[in-house]
XYZ file of N, CA, C and O in Angstrom:
632
model
N 64.508 -2.017 47.486
C 63.238 -0.778 47.752
C 63.215 -0.772 49.098
O 63.074 0.530 49.982
N 63.212 -1.744 50.067
C 62.485 -1.986 51.364
C 64.176 -1.118 52.407
O 63.379 -0.005 53.068
N 65.470 -1.006 51.690
C 65.792 -0.819 52.770
C 66.013 0.562 52.360
O 66.641 1.444 53.454
N 66.080 1.157 51.010
C 65.795 2.829 51.250
C 64.542 3.518 51.933
O 64.706 4.388 52.499
N 63.624 2.721 52.016
C 62.583 3.186 52.854
C 62.712 3.333 54.355
O 62.657 4.101 55.079
N 63.514 2.137 54.639
C 64.061 1.398 56.069
C 65.055 3.047 56.418
O 64.843 3.623 57.598
N 65.899 3.315 55.501
C 66.897 3.763 55.832
C 66.348 5.513 55.674
O 66.846 6.156 56.801
N 65.456 6.082 54.803
C 64.628 6.947 54.891
C 63.783 6.975 56.381
O 63.952 8.372 56.958
N 63.426 6.393 56.550
C 62.711 6.571 57.974
C 63.364 6.444 58.961
O 63.338 7.518 60.057
N 64.701 5.673 59.365
C 65.472 6.097 60.221
C 66.064 7.177 60.322
O 66.220 7.867 61.449
N 66.300 8.166 58.788
C 67.153 9.193 58.928
C 66.277 10.535 59.704
O 66.353 11.437 60.444
N 65.196 10.437 59.450
C 63.613 11.121 59.617
C 63.519 11.082 61.244
O 63.856 12.320 61.441
N 63.615 10.050 62.375
C 63.320 9.697 63.084
C 64.431 10.432 63.967
O 64.419 10.727 65.323
N 65.795 10.208 63.795
C 67.139 10.541 64.252
C 66.902 11.915 64.543
O 67.531 12.675 64.978
N 66.931 12.723 62.813
C 66.607 14.046 62.985
C 65.915 14.526 63.742
O 65.790 15.928 64.332
N 64.698 14.224 63.441
C 63.668 14.854 64.620
C 64.011 14.626 66.224
O 63.224 15.287 66.980
N 64.732 14.128 66.577
C 65.560 13.999 68.028
C 66.658 14.993 68.307
O 66.773 15.077 69.036
N 67.213 15.442 67.120
C 68.246 16.254 67.538
C 67.713 17.993 67.564
O 66.560 18.117 66.873
N 68.557 18.901 68.017
C 67.987 20.092 68.624
C 68.808 20.842 67.250
O 69.741 21.930 67.603
N 68.988 20.507 66.091
C 69.738 21.324 65.247
C 68.559 21.872 63.824
O 67.389 21.718 63.941
N 69.921 22.698 63.211
C 68.996 23.516 62.429
C 67.949 22.650 60.990
O 67.337 23.281 60.219
N 68.621 21.676 60.981
C 68.292 20.141 59.760
C 67.067 19.718 60.209
O 66.331 19.049 59.082
N 66.246 19.905 61.541
C 65.347 19.368 62.157
C 64.261 20.261 61.338
O 63.968 21.137 62.222
N 63.091 19.256 60.739
C 61.772 20.524 60.447
C 61.480 20.697 61.542
O 60.456 21.945 61.262
N 61.057 20.113 62.736
C 60.290 20.300 63.503
C 60.819 22.079 63.989
O 60.045 22.450 65.074
N 62.195 22.308 63.735
C 62.871 23.233 64.839
C 62.820 24.524 63.891
O 63.091 25.856 63.993
N 61.875 24.409 62.130
C 62.096 25.358 61.653
C 61.257 26.575 62.014
O 59.987 26.409 62.246
N 61.411 27.689 61.682
C 60.291 28.959 62.456
C 60.835 29.001 63.375
O 59.843 29.628 64.172
N 61.759 28.444 64.474
C 62.051 28.506 66.019
C 62.613 29.601 66.319
O 63.856 29.598 65.181
N 62.810 30.127 67.781
C 64.082 31.031 67.405
C 65.236 30.240 67.599
O 65.494 29.364 68.315
N 66.250 31.082 67.391
C 67.465 30.654 67.376
C 68.602 31.253 68.693
O 67.506 31.996 69.517
N 69.459 31.062 68.794
C 70.626 31.265 70.029
C 70.293 32.915 70.398
O 70.069 33.982 69.166
N 71.032 33.411 71.723
C 70.887 34.887 71.567
C 71.925 35.401 71.083
O 72.817 34.905 71.207
N 71.475 36.742 70.657
C 72.805 37.489 70.516
C 73.081 38.730 71.241
O 71.886 39.574 71.342
N 74.071 39.604 71.729
C 74.428 40.254 72.253
C 73.874 41.930 71.145
O 74.480 41.754 70.061
N 73.320 42.892 71.626
C 73.299 43.705 70.836
C 73.423 45.152 71.274
O 73.614 45.139 72.604
N 73.508 46.468 70.363
C 73.302 47.865 70.651
C 72.369 48.022 71.896
O 71.139 47.447 71.276
N 72.023 49.066 72.417
C 71.184 49.481 73.360
C 70.063 50.668 72.880
O 70.513 51.427 72.010
N 68.818 50.516 72.785
C 67.876 51.437 72.699
C 67.708 51.954 74.011
O 67.821 51.745 74.612
N 66.974 53.803 73.786
C 66.873 54.003 75.051
C 65.893 53.872 75.989
O 64.570 53.213 75.072
N 65.548 53.406 76.852
C 64.691 52.654 78.128
C 63.088 53.820 77.536
O 62.783 54.856 77.883
N 61.773 52.930 77.012
C 60.961 53.601 77.167
C 59.465 53.062 77.534
O 59.126 52.858 77.526
N 59.710 51.845 78.795
C 58.874 51.143 79.164
C 58.294 51.676 80.437
O 57.413 52.575 80.163
N 58.535 50.609 81.007
C 57.103 51.024 82.171
C 57.463 52.417 83.329
O 59.222 52.301 83.487
N 57.058 53.231 83.365
C 57.259 54.160 84.328
C 57.257 54.021 85.930
O 57.049 52.332 86.191
N 58.637 54.331 85.899
C 59.292 54.412 87.981
C 57.953 54.228 88.486
O 58.265 53.306 89.321
N 57.065 55.185 88.308
C 55.980 55.201 89.526
C 55.186 53.672 89.584
O 54.750 53.563 90.445
N 55.127 52.957 87.700
C 54.638 52.040 87.929
C 55.043 50.437 88.654
O 54.615 49.878 89.035
N 56.303 50.626 88.068
C 57.442 49.663 88.308
C 58.832 50.434 89.290
O 59.507 50.972 88.476
N 59.019 50.762 90.704
C 60.018 51.291 90.889
C 61.533 50.211 90.704
O 62.478 50.991 90.732
N 61.361 48.957 90.123
C 62.570 48.607 90.214
C 63.419 48.899 88.936
O 62.766 49.795 87.831
N 64.940 48.801 89.104
C 65.927 49.154 88.227
C 66.437 48.437 86.873
O 65.827 46.644 87.268
N 66.662 48.280 85.855
C 67.154 47.479 84.813
C 68.298 47.525 85.352
O 69.275 47.452 86.466
N 68.364 45.348 85.493
C 69.692 45.090 85.831
C 70.757 45.345 84.789
O 71.106 46.069 83.927
N 72.160 45.550 85.470
C 73.636 45.911 84.942
C 73.571 44.981 83.323
O 73.799 45.961 82.426
N 73.697 43.853 83.416
C 74.592 43.123 82.087
C 73.469 41.878 82.103
O 72.978 41.248 82.915
N 73.034 42.058 80.835
C 71.772 40.868 80.780
C 73.305 39.434 80.069
O 73.812 40.112 78.836
N 73.323 38.633 80.741
C 74.698 37.437 80.266
C 74.341 36.501 79.303
O 74.927 36.076 78.569
N 72.927 36.205 79.597
C 72.639 34.885 78.490
C 71.048 35.168 78.965
O 70.411 35.579 79.406
N 70.795 34.701 77.746
C 69.119 34.199 77.282
C 69.060 32.886 76.470
O 69.427 32.595 75.630
N 67.623 32.378 77.015
C 67.408 31.232 76.283
C 65.726 31.528 76.193
O 64.916 31.651 76.903
N 65.349 30.531 75.033
C 64.412 30.019 74.985
C 63.433 29.103 74.584
O 63.884 28.431 73.950
N 62.865 28.656 75.225
C 62.557 27.021 75.221
C 60.776 26.835 75.203
O 59.941 27.287 75.417
N 60.881 25.899 74.176
C 59.457 25.178 73.717
C 58.650 24.860 75.053
O 59.248 24.058 75.647
N 57.076 25.053 75.545
C 56.466 24.431 76.067
C 55.223 24.651 75.844
O 54.918 24.744 74.852
N 54.524 23.427 76.348
C 52.869 23.272 75.450
C 52.250 24.640 75.601
O 52.516 25.060 77.067
N 51.519 24.733 74.664
C 51.319 26.365 74.254
C 52.022 27.560 74.217
O 51.130 28.434 74.610
N 53.069 27.653 74.215
C 53.781 28.809 73.812
C 55.374 28.245 73.803
O 56.120 27.669 73.862
N 55.978 29.038 74.628
C 57.515 29.095 75.153
C 57.762 29.919 76.162
O 57.223 31.013 76.788
N 59.344 29.226 76.690
C 59.331 30.207 78.627
C 60.388 30.749 77.249
O 61.456 30.205 77.339
N 60.658 32.218 78.398
C 62.007 32.577 78.357
C 62.678 33.277 79.243
O 62.380 33.301 80.243
N 63.882 32.254 79.338
C 64.533 33.022 80.658
C 65.639 33.777 80.235
O 66.750 33.199 79.396
N 66.407 34.478 81.049
C 67.650 35.148 80.714
C 68.425 35.254 82.212
O 67.722 35.166 83.334
N 69.414 35.488 82.445
C 70.177 35.874 83.444
C 71.091 37.157 83.358
O 71.585 37.348 82.284
N 71.049 37.977 84.324
C 71.307 39.141 84.708
C 72.667 39.025 85.417
O 72.749 38.048 86.935
N 73.311 39.992 85.833
C 74.872 40.163 86.330
C 74.405 41.722 87.000
O 74.773 42.912 86.431
N 74.175 41.865 88.157
C 73.759 42.960 88.690
C 75.410 43.738 89.502
O 76.415 42.592 89.623
N 75.422 44.806 90.072
C 76.576 45.598 90.176
C 77.415 44.455 91.465
O 78.435 44.725 91.733
N 76.347 43.939 92.788
C 76.577 43.618 94.091
C 75.471 42.494 93.931
O 74.827 42.385 93.322
N 75.629 41.589 95.208
C 75.384 40.584 95.408
C 73.673 41.259 96.070
O 74.057 42.368 96.661
N 73.232 40.363 96.318
C 71.814 40.664 97.425
C 70.459 41.558 96.453
O 69.538 41.633 97.078
N 71.149 41.858 94.987
C 69.718 41.581 94.271
C 68.640 40.742 94.494
O 69.288 39.698 94.436
N 66.901 41.493 94.384
C 66.244 40.423 94.145
C 65.164 40.881 93.165
O 65.151 42.066 92.844
N 64.021 40.322 93.559
C 63.062 40.246 92.798
C 62.740 40.784 91.019
O 62.720 41.429 90.874
N 64.187 39.836 90.375
C 63.954 40.211 89.583
C 62.829 39.392 88.677
O 61.852 38.635 88.665
N 62.327 40.101 87.503
C 61.107 39.959 86.644
C 61.532 40.475 85.304
O 62.516 41.035 84.583
N 61.017 39.161 84.141
C 60.533 40.462 82.518
C 59.819 40.730 82.023
O 58.505 39.814 82.348
N 59.871 42.071 82.214
C 58.183 42.852 81.940
C 58.140 43.589 80.400
O 59.387 44.013 79.990
N 57.267 43.247 79.600
C 56.903 43.714 78.390
C 56.829 44.895 78.210
O 56.402 45.599 79.021
N 57.711 45.739 77.751
C 58.037 47.375 77.044
C 56.419 47.339 76.360
O 55.664 48.115 76.657
N 55.704 46.504 75.693
C 54.752 47.199 74.661
C 53.073 45.757 75.691
O 53.712 44.642 75.520
N 52.523 46.530 75.817
C 51.261 45.566 76.481
C 50.277 46.198 75.230
O 49.831 47.685 75.034
N 49.216 45.431 75.448
C 47.565 45.191 75.595
C 47.106 46.059 76.013
O 47.312 46.405 77.200
N 45.708 46.966 75.423
C 44.991 47.330 76.645
C 44.473 46.337 78.157
O 44.428 46.782 79.023
N 44.282 45.053 77.797
C 44.072 44.435 78.724
C 45.711 44.114 79.751
O 45.047 43.199 80.817
N 46.662 44.055 79.478
C 47.483 44.321 79.948
C 48.447 42.888 79.534
O 49.477 42.974 80.113
N 48.063 42.513 78.780
C 48.895 40.944 78.172
C 49.814 41.648 77.564
O 50.449 42.890 77.134
N 51.347 40.773 77.024
C 52.052 40.807 76.595
C 51.788 41.322 75.189
O 51.195 40.628 74.287
N 52.871 42.392 74.626
C 52.591 42.261 72.768
C 53.658 42.464 72.379
O 54.290 42.739 72.488
N 53.184 42.203 70.715
C 54.444 42.826 69.635
C 54.032 44.150 69.327
O 53.248 44.175 68.973
N 55.765 44.646 68.865
C 54.999 45.735 68.097
C 56.253 45.648 66.531
O 57.315 45.722 67.185
N 56.003 45.751 65.773
C 56.592 44.936 64.378
C 57.638 44.430 64.396
O 58.498 44.006 63.908
N 56.802 43.019 64.514
C 57.029 41.767 65.039
C 58.281 41.643 66.644
O 59.266 40.520 66.165
N 58.013 42.443 67.074
C 59.146 42.207 68.361
C 58.745 41.757 69.295
O 57.612 43.329 69.471
N 58.880 41.257 70.571
C 58.351 41.267 72.219
C 60.249 41.714 72.641
O 60.905 41.459 72.522
N 59.707 43.130 73.400
C 60.716 43.492 73.992
C 60.665 43.677 75.746
O 59.762 43.811 75.979
N 61.201 42.746 76.412
C 61.067 42.517 77.531
C 62.236 43.321 78.483
O 63.262 43.381 78.165
N 61.999 44.132 79.362
C 62.793 44.822 80.534
C 63.458 44.008 81.230
O 62.729 43.037 82.071
N 64.506 43.626 81.653
C 65.145 42.495 83.122
C 65.115 43.439 84.534
O 66.378 44.439 84.078
N 63.946 43.765 85.338
C 64.005 44.611 86.327
C 64.540 43.741 87.617
O 64.054 42.372 87.507
N 65.127 44.661 88.497
C 65.521 44.329 89.999
C 65.488 44.636 90.876
O 66.137 46.304 90.151
N 65.661 44.308 92.316
C 65.166 45.064 92.843
C 67.036 45.483 94.087
O 67.043 43.836 93.942
N 67.443 46.529 93.797
C 68.377 46.100 94.968
C 68.696 45.884 96.307
O 67.652 45.715 97.182
N 69.622 45.546 97.133
C 69.948 45.298 97.683
C 69.418 46.151 99.501
O 69.432 47.527 98.708
N 68.917 45.803 100.248
C 68.323 46.214 101.581
C 69.688 47.330 101.883
O 69.455 48.380 102.695
N 70.947 46.641 101.982
C 71.397 46.784 101.947
C 73.024 46.565 101.286
O 72.686 45.718 100.703
N 73.557 47.399 102.044
C 75.243 47.326 100.809
C 75.689 46.188 100.925
O 76.358 45.787 102.248
N 75.911 45.477 99.812
C 76.449 43.959 99.938
C 78.127 44.685 98.957
O 78.148 44.821 98.570
N 79.066 43.504 99.608
C 80.345 43.357 98.881
C 80.522 42.511 97.871
O 79.514 41.518 97.651
N 81.587 42.330 96.973
C 81.051 41.805 95.765
C 81.978 40.445 95.762
O 83.123 40.679 96.432
N 81.728 39.743 96.003
C 82.293 38.389 96.250
C 83.256 37.691 94.646
O 84.011 37.850 94.728
N 82.325 37.391 93.515
C 82.336 36.508 92.524
C 81.646 36.752 91.712
O 79.967 37.004 92.339
N 81.855 36.576 90.473
C 80.339 36.963 89.088
C 79.502 35.893 89.375
O 78.458 36.330 89.343
N 79.931 34.567 89.770
C 78.639 33.774 90.068
C 77.481 33.767 90.676
O 76.426 33.345 90.760
N 78.398 34.405 92.069
C 77.525 34.754 93.134
C 76.371 35.816 92.908
O 75.518 35.869 93.470
N 76.771 36.728 92.051
C 75.602 37.659 91.392
C 74.944 37.459 90.957
O 73.992 38.214 90.592
N 74.777 36.423 89.969
C 73.957 35.947 88.445
C 72.125 35.819 89.406
O 72.120 35.434 90.663
N 71.851 36.567 88.699
C 69.805 36.227 88.927
C 69.417 35.960 87.868
O 69.544 36.221 86.778
N 68.573 35.298 87.656
C 67.714 34.831 86.531
C 66.304 35.272 86.673
O 65.944 35.178 88.108
N 66.058 35.283 85.595
C 64.318 35.615 85.836
C 63.671 34.977 84.144
O 64.453 34.853 83.488
N 62.441 34.995 84.615
C 61.602 34.310 82.817
C 60.362 34.533 83.249
O 59.861 34.700 84.149
N 59.802 34.393 82.220
C 58.175 34.479 81.514
C 57.614 33.380 80.709
O 58.369 33.277 79.801
N 56.310 32.953 80.844
C 55.433 32.560 79.714
C 55.261 33.807 78.854
O 54.496 34.494 79.047
N 55.403 32.671 76.924
C 54.717 33.479 76.670
C 54.012 32.665 75.250
O 54.232 31.215 74.892
N 52.281 32.880 75.376
C 51.784 32.208 74.757
C 51.531 31.930 73.090
O 52.437 32.587 72.626
N 51.277 31.038 72.570
C 51.038 30.814 70.971
C 50.985 32.325 70.614
O 51.419 32.543 69.531
N 49.566 32.201 70.909
C 48.816 33.381 70.521
C 49.567 34.591 70.010
O 49.699 35.336 69.497
N 50.672 35.313 71.540
C 51.217 36.111 71.873
C 52.363 35.794 70.685
O 52.868 36.857 69.936
N 53.105 35.019 70.363
C 54.503 34.379 69.627
C 54.185 34.522 68.560
O 54.736 35.019 67.429
N 52.503 34.499 67.853
C 52.221 34.565 66.091
C 52.762 36.000 65.544
O 52.667 36.870 66.168
N 53.413 35.893 64.648
C 53.504 37.024 64.074
C 55.135 37.307 65.011
O 55.480 38.362 64.026
N 55.687 37.103 65.713
C 56.813 37.988 66.167
C 58.059 36.952 65.481
O 58.371 35.466 65.193
N 58.934 37.772 65.102
C 60.234 37.536 64.169
C 61.308 37.940 65.397
O 62.601 37.073 65.548
N 61.234 38.449 66.217
C 62.525 39.041 67.569
C 61.999 38.597 69.114
O 60.734 39.542 69.193
N 62.822 38.441 69.765
C 62.257 38.727 71.396
C 63.670 39.460 71.749
O 64.671 38.761 71.534
N 63.583 40.514 72.534
C 64.559 40.887 73.022
C 64.510 41.339 74.520
O 63.415 41.138 74.728
N 65.528 40.790 75.108
C 65.586 41.271 76.855
C 66.567 42.345 76.956
O 68.269 42.086 76.635
N 66.416 43.200 77.570
C 67.337 44.610 77.899
C 67.453 44.744 79.042
O 66.995 45.221 80.065
N 68.770 44.947 79.417
C 69.282 45.485 80.480
C 70.000 46.745 80.445
O 69.964 47.563 79.590
N 70.514 47.609 81.600
C 71.108 48.557 81.353
C 72.276 48.899 80.827
O 72.184 49.861 79.884
N 73.242 47.594 80.029
C 73.950 48.552 79.397
C 74.050 47.446 78.239
O 75.039 47.585 77.307
N 73.764 46.445 78.063
C 73.612 45.843 77.021
C 72.253 45.340 76.763
O 70.795 45.366 77.735
N 71.686 44.545 75.609
C 70.444 43.574 75.407
C 70.930 42.307 74.677
O 71.784 42.510 74.143
N 69.843 41.470 74.794
C 70.241 40.454 74.045
C 69.063 40.102 73.575
O 67.926 40.391 73.769
N 69.212 39.486 71.983
C 67.834 39.221 71.328
C 68.137 37.912 70.631
O 69.532 37.123 70.633
N 66.882 37.101 70.540
C 66.744 35.510 69.447
C 65.715 36.269 68.505
O 64.902 36.552 68.394
N 66.460 35.799 67.040
C 65.574 36.060 65.786
C 65.052 34.323 65.751
O 65.177 33.546 65.723
N 64.157 34.505 64.681
C 63.583 33.007 63.994
C 64.127 32.683 62.826
O 64.260 34.140 62.246
């Protein structure tokens, strides 16, 4: 009987250390991102934020953090020199906080163009990353987090 208890305890401890879908502490958390079709942009008007959407969202990751989660996305602009990358929420509350609509948090990956034209060297040198923190209160009831670029979008579901 003691062997079975010890074996069960060891199995539980090993499983909680894993980042697998069999780990009970990961149940209800967001999965890896998938690419999807694009909807028309309906977020910030250009007079509020003049930055453009990044050409392509190449990856997206959601990491647990104390009190919420950190959403990180990597984008690929057409040339080098793009700057001031940010993830802006399409849906906001009256106080300006990030909000969900129909269980979806939609973030636009915006970026400022270079001040002078730059040549394209390689893909890795053009990559730009941006991130944002989402609190546990914001994530309550959220089923999908979506990051939108100009030509594609990436999303992660619970």
